[in-house]
Amino acid sequence: MDECIRNCSDCHAICVATIRYCLEQGGRHADPAHITLMETCADICRTSADAMLRGADVHVHTCRACMEICRRCAEDCASMGDDAQMQRCADACRRCAESCARMAA
Amino acid sequence: MDECIRNCSDCHAICVATIRYCLEQGGRHADPAHITLMETCADICRTSADAMLRGADVHVHTCRACMEICRRCAEDCASMGDDAQMQRCADACRRCAESCARMAA
Amino acid sequence: MDECIRNCSDCHAICVATIRYCLEQGGRHADPAHITLMETCADICRTSADAMLRGADVHVHTCRACMEICRRCAEDCASMGDDAQMQRCADACRRCAESCARMAA
Amino acid sequence: MDECIRNCSDCHAICVATIRYCLEQGGRHADPAHITLMETCADICRTSADAMLRGADVHVHTCRACMEICRRCAEDCASMGDDAQMQRCADACRRCAESCARMAA
């Protein structure tokens, strides 16, 4: 569970920072659907991390939602092409999705 | 969707206020499992309301988690017996769970 | 205090929805500095509302920060010119700033 | 700024976990005023960390509030006596208050 908390916290932080980066890039990066996906990804990562930090057994439900949303966010970020910041964000989302999948199982 | 946003926002607010009430009551009301459930219920309601407010299509995943957690929270609150504050909180959780069930379908 | 909680909650909600609107408008509306100001305004409104809902006496500190940030956000939104959505958001920010000023006094 | 983001994130996480610990201890640890202070401390730490992560210049206002609330929370935690978890939480709050004081100056 500690690894999942860390992955959710890392994914939250990199999503929040990457939104700024995307707004500065403009174009596809600043597409409303992409930004709102990243904002929601940041929120559910935070909610899941906190549910686990406080030992709430309903964390299985937040982790399942987190897994689904992180997968979508990882695909969206990876589709932005050869862009180091987006690939780092996609990697963080994938790691978070994988550990949430284990917690939600 | 507007009704679901309103129900999630109301449920968030009443959970946050009711946590204080429960801590003041002590005993079963202040049981760690009950308080941490209510805290997580407040968080997922906020996350779901915001996902819908910003038009993120992944709101289906946050609404599904919100439905499950609100149902659990409603049962927990209702089990506290003849207590007006807890019944109001249980009612808000049930209304939120029902509208989230429709959004997640 | 109930009025201030309501104003903070309303301001949070309209900021979250208006970010989406701004991203769709593009141009000045989607300026990174404007979007990050609105995101932070939404966050501090939520934090202040919740501090008051749970009766935390440190709400004076969150309300002071909320007052300052809502004032800045109101100016930024109002500067977008003849745009009904932005004026509604500016009005909500101003109302929130005024009631937070009273709570922080 | 990176150090302050890290201190705010750490303080958020330890406060969320320590609330659970306090509820399990009961007595003074579960005093409503103490728990609501810790909840608000966790929230403002998150809000400040995110404001800095997204490069919002209004982070000076969230950091000032965070400094005040973390100082209060540190005192409250330290007053719980010879208790390793509370001392760790007090230390995290103090570190966060100090780095927020530098950011808010």
CSV table of N, CA and C in Angstrom, one decimal, chain D residues 14 18 21 25 29 77-78 80-92:
chain,number,residue,atom,x,y,z
D,14,ILE,N,1.4,13.4,6.4
D,14,ILE,CA,1.5,13.0,7.8
D,14,ILE,C,0.3,13.4,8.6
D,18,THR,N,-2.0,11.0,10.6
D,18,THR,CA,-2.1,11.2,12.1
D,18,THR,C,-3.5,11.4,12.6
D,21,TYR,N,-4.5,8.0,13.6
D,21,TYR,CA,-3.9,7.7,14.8
D,21,TYR,C,-4.5,8.3,16.0
D,25,GLN,N,-6.3,6.7,19.4
D,25,GLN,CA,-5.9,7.0,20.7
D,25,GLN,C,-7.0,7.5,21.6
D,29,HIS,N,-6.3,13.4,22.2
D,29,HIS,CA,-5.9,13.2,20.8
D,29,HIS,C,-7.1,13.4,19.9
D,77,CYS,N,0.1,19.5,18.3
D,77,CYS,CA,0.7,18.2,18.3
D,77,CYS,C,1.7,18.0,19.3
D,78,ALA,N,2.6,19.0,19.5
D,78,ALA,CA,3.7,18.9,20.4
D,78,ALA,C,3.2,18.8,21.9
D,80,MET,N,0.9,17.2,23.0
D,80,MET,CA,0.3,15.9,23.3
D,80,MET,C,1.2,15.0,24.2
D,81,GLY,N,2.4,15.6,24.4
D,81,GLY,CA,3.4,14.9,25.3
D,81,GLY,C,4.3,13.9,24.6
D,82,ASP,N,4.7,12.9,25.3
D,82,ASP,CA,5.8,12.0,24.9
D,82,ASP,C,5.1,10.9,24.0
D,83,ASP,N,5.0,11.3,22.7
D,83,ASP,CA,4.3,10.4,21.8
D,83,ASP,C,5.0,10.6,20.4
D,84,ALA,N,5.6,9.5,20.0
D,84,ALA,CA,6.5,9.6,18.8
D,84,ALA,C,5.7,10.0,17.5
D,85,GLN,N,4.5,9.5,17.3
D,85,GLN,CA,3.8,9.9,16.1
D,85,GLN,C,3.4,11.4,16.1
D,86,MET,N,3.0,11.9,17.3
D,86,MET,CA,2.7,13.3,17.4
D,86,MET,C,3.9,14.2,17.2
D,87,GLN,N,5.1,13.7,17.7
D,87,GLN,CA,6.3,14.5,17.6
D,87,GLN,C,6.7,14.6,16.1
D,88,ARG,N,6.6,13.4,15.4
D,88,ARG,CA,6.9,13.4,14.0
D,88,ARG,C,6.0,14.4,13.2
D,89,CYS,N,4.7,14.4,13.6
D,89,CYS,CA,3.7,15.3,12.9
D,89,CYS,C,4.1,16.8,13.2
D,90,ALA,N,4.4,17.0,14.5
D,90,ALA,CA,4.8,18.4,14.9
D,90,ALA,C,6.1,18.8,14.1
D,91,ASP,N,7.0,17.9,14.0
D,91,ASP,CA,8.2,18.3,13.2
D,91,ASP,C,7.9,18.6,11.8
D,92,ALA,N,7.1,17.8,11.1
D,92,ALA,CA,6.7,18.1,9.7
D,92,ALA,C,5.9,19.4,9.6
